[in-house]
Coordinates of C-alpha atoms in Angstrom, one line a residue:
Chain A
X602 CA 26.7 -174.5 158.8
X603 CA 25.6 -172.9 155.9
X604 CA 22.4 -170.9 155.9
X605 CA 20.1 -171.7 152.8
X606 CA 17.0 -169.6 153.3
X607 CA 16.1 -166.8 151.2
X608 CA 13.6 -165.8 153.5
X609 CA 13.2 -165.3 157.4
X610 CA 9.3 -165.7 157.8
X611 CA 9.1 -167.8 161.0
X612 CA 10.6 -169.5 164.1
X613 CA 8.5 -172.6 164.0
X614 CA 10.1 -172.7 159.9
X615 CA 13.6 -172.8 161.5
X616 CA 15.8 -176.0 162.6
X617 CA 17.6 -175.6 165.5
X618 CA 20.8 -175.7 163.8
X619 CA 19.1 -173.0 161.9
X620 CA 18.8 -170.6 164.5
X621 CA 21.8 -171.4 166.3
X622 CA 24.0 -170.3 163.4
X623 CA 21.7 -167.2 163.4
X624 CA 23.0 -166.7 167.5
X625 CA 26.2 -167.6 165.9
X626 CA 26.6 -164.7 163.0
X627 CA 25.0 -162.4 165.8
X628 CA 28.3 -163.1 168.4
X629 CA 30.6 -162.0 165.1
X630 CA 28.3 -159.0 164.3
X631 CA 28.3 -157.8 168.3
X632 CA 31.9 -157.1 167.7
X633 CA 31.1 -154.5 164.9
X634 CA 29.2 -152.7 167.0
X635 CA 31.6 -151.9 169.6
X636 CA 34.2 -150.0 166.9
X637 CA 34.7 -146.7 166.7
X638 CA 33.7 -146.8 163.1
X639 CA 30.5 -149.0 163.4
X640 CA 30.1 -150.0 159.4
X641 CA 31.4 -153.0 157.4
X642 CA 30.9 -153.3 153.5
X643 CA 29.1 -156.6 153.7
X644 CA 26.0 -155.2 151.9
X645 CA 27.4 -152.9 150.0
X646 CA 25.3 -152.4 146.6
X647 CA 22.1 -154.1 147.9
X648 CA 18.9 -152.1 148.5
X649 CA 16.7 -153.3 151.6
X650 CA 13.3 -151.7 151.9
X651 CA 11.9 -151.3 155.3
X652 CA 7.9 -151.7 154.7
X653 CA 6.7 -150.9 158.2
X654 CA 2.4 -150.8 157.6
X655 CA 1.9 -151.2 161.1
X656 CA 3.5 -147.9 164.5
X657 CA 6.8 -149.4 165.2
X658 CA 9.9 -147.4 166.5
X659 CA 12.3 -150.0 168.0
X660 CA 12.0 -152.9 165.3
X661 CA 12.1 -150.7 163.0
X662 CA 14.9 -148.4 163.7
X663 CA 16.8 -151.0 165.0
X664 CA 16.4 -152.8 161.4
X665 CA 17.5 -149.4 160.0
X666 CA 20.4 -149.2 161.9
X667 CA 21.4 -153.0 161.5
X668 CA 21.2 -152.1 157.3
X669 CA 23.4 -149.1 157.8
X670 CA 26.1 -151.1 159.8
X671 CA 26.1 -153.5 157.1
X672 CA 26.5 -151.0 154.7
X673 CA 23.2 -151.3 152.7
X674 CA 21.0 -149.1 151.2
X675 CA 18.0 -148.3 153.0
X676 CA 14.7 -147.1 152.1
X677 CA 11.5 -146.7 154.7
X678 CA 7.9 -146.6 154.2
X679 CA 5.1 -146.7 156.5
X680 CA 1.5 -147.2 155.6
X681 CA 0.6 -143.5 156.2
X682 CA 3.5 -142.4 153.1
X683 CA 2.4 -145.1 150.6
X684 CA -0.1 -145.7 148.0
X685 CA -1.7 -148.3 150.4
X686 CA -3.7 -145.4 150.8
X687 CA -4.6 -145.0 147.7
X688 CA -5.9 -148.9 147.5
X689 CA -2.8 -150.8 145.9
X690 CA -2.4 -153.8 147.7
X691 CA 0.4 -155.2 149.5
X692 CA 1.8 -157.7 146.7
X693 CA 1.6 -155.2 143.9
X694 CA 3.3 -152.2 146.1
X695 CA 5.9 -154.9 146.6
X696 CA 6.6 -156.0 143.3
X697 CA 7.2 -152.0 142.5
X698 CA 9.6 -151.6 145.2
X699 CA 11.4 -155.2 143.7
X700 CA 11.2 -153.5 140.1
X701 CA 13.2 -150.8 142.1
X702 CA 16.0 -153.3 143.1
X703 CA 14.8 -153.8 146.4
X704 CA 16.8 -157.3 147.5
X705 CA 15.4 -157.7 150.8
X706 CA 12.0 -156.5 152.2
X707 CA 12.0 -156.1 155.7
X708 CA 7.7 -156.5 156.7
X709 CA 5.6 -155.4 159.6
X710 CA 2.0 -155.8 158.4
X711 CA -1.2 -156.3 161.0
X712 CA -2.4 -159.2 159.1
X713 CA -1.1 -162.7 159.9
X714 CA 0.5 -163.8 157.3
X715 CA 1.4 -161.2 155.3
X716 CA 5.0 -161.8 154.8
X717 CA 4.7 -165.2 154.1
X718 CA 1.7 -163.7 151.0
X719 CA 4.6 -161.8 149.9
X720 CA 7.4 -164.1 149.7
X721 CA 5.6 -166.5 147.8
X722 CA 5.0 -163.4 145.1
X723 CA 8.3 -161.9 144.8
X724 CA 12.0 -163.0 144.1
X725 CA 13.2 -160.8 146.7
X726 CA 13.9 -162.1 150.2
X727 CA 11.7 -161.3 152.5
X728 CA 12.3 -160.5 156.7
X729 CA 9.4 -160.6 158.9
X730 CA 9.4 -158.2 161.3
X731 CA 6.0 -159.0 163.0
X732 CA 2.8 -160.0 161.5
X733 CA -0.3 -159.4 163.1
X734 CA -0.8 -161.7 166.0
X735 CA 1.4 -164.5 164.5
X736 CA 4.8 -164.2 164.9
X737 CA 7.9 -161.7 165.7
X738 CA 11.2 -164.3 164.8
X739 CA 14.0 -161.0 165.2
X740 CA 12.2 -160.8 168.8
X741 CA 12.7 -164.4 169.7
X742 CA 15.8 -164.5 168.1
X743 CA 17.3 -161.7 170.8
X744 CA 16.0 -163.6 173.4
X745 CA 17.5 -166.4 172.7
X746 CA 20.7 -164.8 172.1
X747 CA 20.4 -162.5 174.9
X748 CA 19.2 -165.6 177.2
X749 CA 22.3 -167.1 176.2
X750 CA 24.9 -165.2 176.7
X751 CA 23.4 -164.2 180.5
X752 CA 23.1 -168.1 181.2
X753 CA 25.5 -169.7 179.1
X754 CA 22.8 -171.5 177.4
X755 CA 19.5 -172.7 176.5
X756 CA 19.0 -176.4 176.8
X757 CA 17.1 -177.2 180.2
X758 CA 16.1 -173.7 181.5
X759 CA 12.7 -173.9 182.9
X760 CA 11.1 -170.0 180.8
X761 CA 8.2 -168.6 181.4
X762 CA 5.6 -166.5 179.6
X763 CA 3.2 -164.3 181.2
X764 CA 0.5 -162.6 179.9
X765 CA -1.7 -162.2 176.6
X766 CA -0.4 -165.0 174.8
X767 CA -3.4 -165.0 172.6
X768 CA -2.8 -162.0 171.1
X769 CA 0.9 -161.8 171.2
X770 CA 3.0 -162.5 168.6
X771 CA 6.6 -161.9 170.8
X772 CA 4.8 -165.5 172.8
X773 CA 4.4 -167.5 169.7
X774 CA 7.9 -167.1 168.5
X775 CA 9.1 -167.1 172.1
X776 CA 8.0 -170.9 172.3
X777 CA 9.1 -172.0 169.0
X778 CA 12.5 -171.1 169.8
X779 CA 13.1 -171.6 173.3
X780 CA 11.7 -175.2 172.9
X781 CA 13.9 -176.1 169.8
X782 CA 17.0 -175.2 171.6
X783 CA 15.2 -177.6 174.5
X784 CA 14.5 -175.1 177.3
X785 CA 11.2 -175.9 179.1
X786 CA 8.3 -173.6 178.5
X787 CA 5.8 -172.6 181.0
X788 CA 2.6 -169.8 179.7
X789 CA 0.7 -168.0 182.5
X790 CA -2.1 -165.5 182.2
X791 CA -5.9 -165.0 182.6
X792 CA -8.4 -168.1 180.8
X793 CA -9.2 -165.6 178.5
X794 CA -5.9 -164.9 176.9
X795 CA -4.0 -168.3 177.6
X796 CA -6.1 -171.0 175.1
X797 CA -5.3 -174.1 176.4
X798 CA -4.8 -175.8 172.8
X799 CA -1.0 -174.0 173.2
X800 CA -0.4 -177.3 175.1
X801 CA -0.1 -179.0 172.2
X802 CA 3.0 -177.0 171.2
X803 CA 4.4 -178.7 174.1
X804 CA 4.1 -175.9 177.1
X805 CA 2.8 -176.0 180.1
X806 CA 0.0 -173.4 181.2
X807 CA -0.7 -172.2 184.4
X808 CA -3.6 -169.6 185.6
X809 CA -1.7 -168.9 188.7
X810 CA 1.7 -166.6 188.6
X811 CA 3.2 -167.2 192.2
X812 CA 2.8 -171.3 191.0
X813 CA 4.1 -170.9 187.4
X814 CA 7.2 -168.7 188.7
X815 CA 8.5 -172.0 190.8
X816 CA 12.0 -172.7 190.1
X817 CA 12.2 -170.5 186.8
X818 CA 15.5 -169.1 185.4
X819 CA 13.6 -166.8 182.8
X820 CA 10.5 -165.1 182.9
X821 CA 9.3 -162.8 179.7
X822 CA 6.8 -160.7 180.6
X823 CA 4.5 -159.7 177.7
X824 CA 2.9 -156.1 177.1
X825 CA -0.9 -155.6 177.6
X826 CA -1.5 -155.0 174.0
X827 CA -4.6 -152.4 174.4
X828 CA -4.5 -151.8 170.6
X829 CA -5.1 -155.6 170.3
X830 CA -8.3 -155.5 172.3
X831 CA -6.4 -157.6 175.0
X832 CA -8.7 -155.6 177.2
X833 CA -11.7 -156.9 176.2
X834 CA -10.3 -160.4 177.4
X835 CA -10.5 -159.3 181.5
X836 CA -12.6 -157.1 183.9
X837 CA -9.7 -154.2 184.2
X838 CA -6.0 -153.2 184.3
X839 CA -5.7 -153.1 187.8
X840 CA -6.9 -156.5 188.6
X841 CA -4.9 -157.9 185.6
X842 CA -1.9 -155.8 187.4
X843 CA -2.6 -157.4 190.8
X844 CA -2.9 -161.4 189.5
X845 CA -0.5 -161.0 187.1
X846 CA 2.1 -157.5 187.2
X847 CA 5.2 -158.7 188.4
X848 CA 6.6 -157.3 191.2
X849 CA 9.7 -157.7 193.8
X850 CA 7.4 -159.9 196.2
X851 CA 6.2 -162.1 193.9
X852 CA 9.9 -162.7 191.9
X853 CA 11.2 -163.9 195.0
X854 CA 9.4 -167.2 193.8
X855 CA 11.7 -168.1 191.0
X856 CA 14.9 -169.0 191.2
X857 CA 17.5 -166.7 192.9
X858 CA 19.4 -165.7 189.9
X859 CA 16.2 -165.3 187.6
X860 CA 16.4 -163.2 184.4
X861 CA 12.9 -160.4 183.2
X862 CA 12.5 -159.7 180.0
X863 CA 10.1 -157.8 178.2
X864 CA 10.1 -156.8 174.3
X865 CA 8.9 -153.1 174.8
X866 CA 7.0 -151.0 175.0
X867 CA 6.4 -151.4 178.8
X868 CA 3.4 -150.1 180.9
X869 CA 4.9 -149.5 184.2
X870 CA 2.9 -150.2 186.7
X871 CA 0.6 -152.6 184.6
X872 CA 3.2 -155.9 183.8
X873 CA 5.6 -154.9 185.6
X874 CA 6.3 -152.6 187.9
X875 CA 9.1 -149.9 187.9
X876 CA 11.2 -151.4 190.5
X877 CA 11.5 -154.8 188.5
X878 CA 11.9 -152.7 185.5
X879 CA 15.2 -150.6 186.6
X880 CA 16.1 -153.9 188.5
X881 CA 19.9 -155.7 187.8
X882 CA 17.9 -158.7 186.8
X883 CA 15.8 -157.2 184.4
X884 CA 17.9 -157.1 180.8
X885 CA 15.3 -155.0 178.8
X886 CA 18.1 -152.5 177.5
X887 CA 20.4 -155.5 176.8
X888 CA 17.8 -157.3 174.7
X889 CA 17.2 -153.4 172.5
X890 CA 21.0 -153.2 171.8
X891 CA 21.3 -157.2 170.9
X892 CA 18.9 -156.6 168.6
X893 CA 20.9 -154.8 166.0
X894 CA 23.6 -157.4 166.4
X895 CA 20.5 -160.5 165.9
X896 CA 19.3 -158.1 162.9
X897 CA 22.5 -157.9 160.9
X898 CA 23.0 -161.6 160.5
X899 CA 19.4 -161.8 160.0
X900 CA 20.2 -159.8 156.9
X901 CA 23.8 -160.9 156.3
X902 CA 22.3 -164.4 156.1
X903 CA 19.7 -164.1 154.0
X904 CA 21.7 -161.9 151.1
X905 CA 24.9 -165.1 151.6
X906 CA 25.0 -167.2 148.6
X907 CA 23.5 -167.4 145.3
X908 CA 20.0 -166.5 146.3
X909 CA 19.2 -163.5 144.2
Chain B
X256 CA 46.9 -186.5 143.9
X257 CA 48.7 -184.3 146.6
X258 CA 52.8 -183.2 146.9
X259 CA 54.1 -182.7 149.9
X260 CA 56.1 -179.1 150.2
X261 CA 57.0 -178.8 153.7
X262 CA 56.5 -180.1 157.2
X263 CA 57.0 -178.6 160.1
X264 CA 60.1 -177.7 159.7
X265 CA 59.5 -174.8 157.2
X266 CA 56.8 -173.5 158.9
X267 CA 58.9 -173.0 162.2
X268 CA 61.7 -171.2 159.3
X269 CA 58.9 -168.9 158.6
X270 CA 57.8 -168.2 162.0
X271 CA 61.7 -166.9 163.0
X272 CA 62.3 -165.7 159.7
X273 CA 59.7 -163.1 160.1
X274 CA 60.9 -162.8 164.1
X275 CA 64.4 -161.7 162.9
X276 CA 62.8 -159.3 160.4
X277 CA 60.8 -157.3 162.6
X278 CA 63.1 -157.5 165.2
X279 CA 64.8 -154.8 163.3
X280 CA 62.4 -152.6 163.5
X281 CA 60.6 -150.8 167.0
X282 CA 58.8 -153.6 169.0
X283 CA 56.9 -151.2 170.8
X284 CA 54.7 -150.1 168.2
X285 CA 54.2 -153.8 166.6
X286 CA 50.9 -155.0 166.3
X287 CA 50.5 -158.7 165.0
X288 CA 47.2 -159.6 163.7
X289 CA 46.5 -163.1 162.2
X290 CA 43.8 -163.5 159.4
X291 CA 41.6 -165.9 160.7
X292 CA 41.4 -169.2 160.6
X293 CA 45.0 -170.5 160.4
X294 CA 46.7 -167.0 160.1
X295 CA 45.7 -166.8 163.8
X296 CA 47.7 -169.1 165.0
X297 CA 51.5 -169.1 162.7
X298 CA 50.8 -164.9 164.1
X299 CA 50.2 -166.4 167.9
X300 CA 53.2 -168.2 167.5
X301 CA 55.2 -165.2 166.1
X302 CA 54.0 -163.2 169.8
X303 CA 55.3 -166.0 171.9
X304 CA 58.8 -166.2 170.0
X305 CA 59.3 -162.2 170.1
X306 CA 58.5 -163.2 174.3
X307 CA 61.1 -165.9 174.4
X308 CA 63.7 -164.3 172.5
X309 CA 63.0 -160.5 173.8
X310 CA 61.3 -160.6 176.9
X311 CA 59.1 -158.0 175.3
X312 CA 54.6 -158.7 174.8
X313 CA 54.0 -156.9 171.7
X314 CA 49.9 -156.7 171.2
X315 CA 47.8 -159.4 169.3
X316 CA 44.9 -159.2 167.7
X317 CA 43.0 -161.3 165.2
X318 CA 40.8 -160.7 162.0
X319 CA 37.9 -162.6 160.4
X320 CA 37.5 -161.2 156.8
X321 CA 33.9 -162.4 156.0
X322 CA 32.3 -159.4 155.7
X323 CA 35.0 -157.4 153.4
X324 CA 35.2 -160.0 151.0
X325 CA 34.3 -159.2 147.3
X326 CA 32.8 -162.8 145.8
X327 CA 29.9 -161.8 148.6
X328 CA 27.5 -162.5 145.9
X329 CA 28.3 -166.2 144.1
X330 CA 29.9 -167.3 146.9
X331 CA 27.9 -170.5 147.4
X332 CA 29.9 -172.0 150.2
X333 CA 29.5 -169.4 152.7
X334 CA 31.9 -169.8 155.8
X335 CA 31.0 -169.2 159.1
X336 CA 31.6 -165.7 160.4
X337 CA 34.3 -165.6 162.7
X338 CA 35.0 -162.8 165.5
X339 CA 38.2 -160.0 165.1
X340 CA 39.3 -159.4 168.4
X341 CA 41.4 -155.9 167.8
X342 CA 42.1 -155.3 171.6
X343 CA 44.3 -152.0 171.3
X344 CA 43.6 -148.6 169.1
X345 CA 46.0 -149.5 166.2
X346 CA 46.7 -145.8 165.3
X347 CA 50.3 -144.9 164.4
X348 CA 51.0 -148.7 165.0
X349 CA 53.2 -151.1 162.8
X350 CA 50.6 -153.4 161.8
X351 CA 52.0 -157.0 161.0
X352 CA 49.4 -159.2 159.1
X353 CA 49.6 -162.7 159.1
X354 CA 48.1 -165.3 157.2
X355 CA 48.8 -169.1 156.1
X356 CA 48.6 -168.5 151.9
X357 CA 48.7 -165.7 149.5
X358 CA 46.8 -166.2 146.1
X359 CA 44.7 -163.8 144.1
X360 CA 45.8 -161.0 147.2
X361 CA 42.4 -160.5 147.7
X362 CA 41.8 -161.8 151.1
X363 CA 44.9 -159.3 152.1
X364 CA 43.0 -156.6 150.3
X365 CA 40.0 -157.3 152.2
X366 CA 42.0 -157.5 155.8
X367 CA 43.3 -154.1 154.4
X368 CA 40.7 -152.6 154.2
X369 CA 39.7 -153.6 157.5
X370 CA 42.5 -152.8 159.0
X371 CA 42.2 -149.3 157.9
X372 CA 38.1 -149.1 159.9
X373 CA 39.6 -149.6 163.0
X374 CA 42.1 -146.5 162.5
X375 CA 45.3 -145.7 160.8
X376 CA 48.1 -147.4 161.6
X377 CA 51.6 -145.7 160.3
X378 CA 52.5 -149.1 158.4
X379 CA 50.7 -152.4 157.4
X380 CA 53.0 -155.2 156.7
X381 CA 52.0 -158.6 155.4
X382 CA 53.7 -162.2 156.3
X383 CA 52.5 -165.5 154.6
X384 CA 54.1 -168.7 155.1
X385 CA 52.7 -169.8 151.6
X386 CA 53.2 -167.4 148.5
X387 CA 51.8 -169.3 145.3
X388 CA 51.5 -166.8 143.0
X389 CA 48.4 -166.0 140.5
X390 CA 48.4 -162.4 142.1
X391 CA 44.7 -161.0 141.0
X392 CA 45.6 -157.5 142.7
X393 CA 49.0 -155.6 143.2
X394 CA 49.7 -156.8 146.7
X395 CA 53.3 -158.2 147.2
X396 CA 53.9 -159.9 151.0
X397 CA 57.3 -158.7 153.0
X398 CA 58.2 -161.9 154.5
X399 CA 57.1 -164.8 152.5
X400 CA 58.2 -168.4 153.9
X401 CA 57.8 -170.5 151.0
X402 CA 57.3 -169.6 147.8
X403 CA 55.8 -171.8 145.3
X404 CA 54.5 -172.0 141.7
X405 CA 51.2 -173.5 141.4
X406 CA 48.1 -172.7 138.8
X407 CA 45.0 -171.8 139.6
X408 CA 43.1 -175.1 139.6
X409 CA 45.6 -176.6 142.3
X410 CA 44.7 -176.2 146.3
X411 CA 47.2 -175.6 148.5
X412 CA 46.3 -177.1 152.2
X413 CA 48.7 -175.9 155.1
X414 CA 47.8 -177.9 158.5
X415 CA 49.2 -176.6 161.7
X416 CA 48.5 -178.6 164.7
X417 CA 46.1 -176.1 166.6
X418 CA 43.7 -177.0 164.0
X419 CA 44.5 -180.2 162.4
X420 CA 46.8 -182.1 164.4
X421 CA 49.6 -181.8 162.1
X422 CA 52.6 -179.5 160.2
X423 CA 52.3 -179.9 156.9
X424 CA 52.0 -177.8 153.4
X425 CA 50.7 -180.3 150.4
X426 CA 49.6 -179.0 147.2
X427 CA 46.7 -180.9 145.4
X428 CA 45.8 -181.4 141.4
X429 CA 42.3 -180.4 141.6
X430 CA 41.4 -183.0 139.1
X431 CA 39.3 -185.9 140.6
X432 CA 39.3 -184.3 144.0

């Protein structure tokens, strides 16, 4: 199927047989990564910019990385390097970088939204590599992907999501794409940080984790984002750890051959604790190294055709 | 409208055409890697012959050319990405390349150039069953099954029955089609 967007902005923009050719191009680009010489010419001549205005080390370097494999040319900034600081805004520091043959800008910005401000201004594509507290599509994508090649699919797995769903953007994208390629979608967490109106994306919430983890193949446990207040939303870590971590004990609930996931950066000992985290059944190195494969054809998609 | 060049017949010439041409050479060191899509196949069928006739398994691999091809920009029909499966370290190998058609010789450039990423093998040959001219590079195959004049605004469609359910090479007049 062909791929016709210029831009990768969202999960909830995506069809499903959008992101399904996505997993697809991902399965081909695996293979590149396992030669000895780890580079194909695909985007040879084309000039990505990584605009990174929010701390990031494995998006982004995985992003780099992805570029380099394909061959492209790769150029970094972060918000402490660029004339942000100096006041120019985010549309006009972009159109500079495009009057510098930038093809593809590859976003993490702390605003909602941001990317989507950007590709509305500019001719190149845009990639959004997390904005604010809205979405994280490479994240979701390597889930999926990662999901399905542990459990030979998607459709009908029973996934849950536990934690600060409020304020993470790795949940919103999560359930956009886990329910378009028809898996079930369960949220748990405190009041405070699961709103009930996400019901009416279709998922079911719980307050409770030993009732939510009944019968679940997946469970994605989200990090306690402290630089995005979610600690003003309950009393303390340690009670938060006790309702909520997940621990041996407790994943006994789910289903026998239950995958953990977590995006990174983990808090031992807060989420999750270490044994789950160095446990066969957690797959939170497999999802780091998918990610370059999910983040090539991200970019190999979006520079196909006659976009630019 | 579409002329019919060959059935099934030449396409099982070609196949032990090329099997009595590298049967001259060493086995041992043979690597056969069909271009994908159809190329995998006609080179699939080369393995199993060199197994009926010699006894011997001489290694298979198979190449998807997607991401060395040149037209990366205007190309508005993209094809899916397919996976290469190289499963041995092709260094000092004979490396036999197969595909269904040559044209321009740019998609044998391309698996070239692939080829050469995954090491350096002591020879690269090039088999086709088709061969229809309008060479865009200088790239010449060494086995060559049929060989056909056509110009450039006519398709050649070769159907082999692992994909299509048939043996057949037709050339079409792209006008009206």
């Amino acid at each position: 199927m062909a791929f016709n967007r210029k831009n990768i902005l969202s999960l909830n923009e995506l069809t499903q047989g959008e992101i399904e050719t996505i997993l697809d191009t991902a399965e081909s680009m695996k293979e590149v990564s396992s030669r000895d010489v780890k580079k194909v010419p695909a985007l040879k001549g084309i000039t990505v910019v990584n605009l990174f205005l929010e701390p990031s080390t494995r998006t982004r370097s995985s992003f780099e990385i992805a570029e380099k494999r394909l061959s492209a040319d790769v150029l970094n900034f972060s918000s402490s390097q660029s004339s942000i600081v100096k006041g120019e805004s985010l549309v006009d520091t972009a159109k500079n970088l495009e009057a510098m043959g930038a093809t593809i800008i590859v976003i993490r910005h702390s605003m909602s939204g941001a990317p989507f401000v950007l590709a509305r201004e500019i001719n190149s594509s845009v990639i959004n590599a997390g904005d604010g507290s809205h979405e994280h599509p490479s994240q979701a994508l390597i889930d999926l992907f990662t999901i399905r090649q542990i459990k030979g699919g998607i459709k009908g797995l029973n996934v849950l999501i536990v934690g600060d769903i409020l304020n993470s953007r790795v949940a919103r994208s999560d359930i956009f794409g886990f329910l378009k390629l028809g898996a079930n979608v369960r949220i748990v967490g405190p009041g405070s940080i699961v709103p009930k109106y996400f019901e009416d994306l279709g998922v079911q919430i719980f307050y409770s984790l030993e009732e939510s983890l009944v019968d679940v193949d997946v469970v994605i446990m989200l990090r306690v984002q402290a630089e995005r207040k979610s600690l003003e939303f309950f009393p303390s870590l340690r009670e938060y750890s006790k309702f909520y971590g997940l621990n041996k004990d407790k994943l006994k609930i789910a289903k026998k051959d239950v995958t953990v996931m977590h995006p990174g950066p983990i808090n031992r000992g807060v989420e999750l604790s270490s044994e789950i985290a160095n446990d066969p059944k957690s797959v939170i190195l497999d999802q780091v190294s998918n990610g370059i494969a999910i983040r090539m054809a991200m970019l190999y998609l979006v520079s196909t055709g006659d976009k630019h | 409208m579409s002329k019919k060049i060959s059935g099934s017949d030449g396409i099982k010439d070609f196949i032990s055409d090329s099997f009595n041409n590298i049967n001259k050479g060493n086995l041992e060191a043979l690597v056969v890697i069909g271009i994908k899509t159809r190329g995998e196949f006609l080179g699939k069928r080369l393995v199993s012959m060199i197994k009926d006739k010699t006894g011997k398994s001489v290694h298979f691999g198979t190449l998807d050319i997607t991401l060395y091809r040149d037209d990366f920009k205007n190309n508005k029909a993209w094809p899916q990405l397919q996976k290469t499966e190289i499963p041995i370290d092709i260094e000092d190998k004979d490396v036999l390349l197969v595909d269904d058609v040559i044209n321009t010789g740019r998609t044998a450039r391309a698996a070239i150039n692939s080829i050469m990423d995954f090491g350096r093998p002591s020879s690269v040959k090039l088999a086709v069953l088709v061969d229809r001219g309008n060479r865009e590079l200088p790239i010449q195959p060494d086995f060559v099954g049929i060989k056909i004049e056509t110009s450039k605004d006519e398709i050649v469609n070769v159907f082999i029955h692992e994909v299509d359910k048939k043996e057949e090479v037709e050339v079409i007049k792209s006008n009206g089609v």
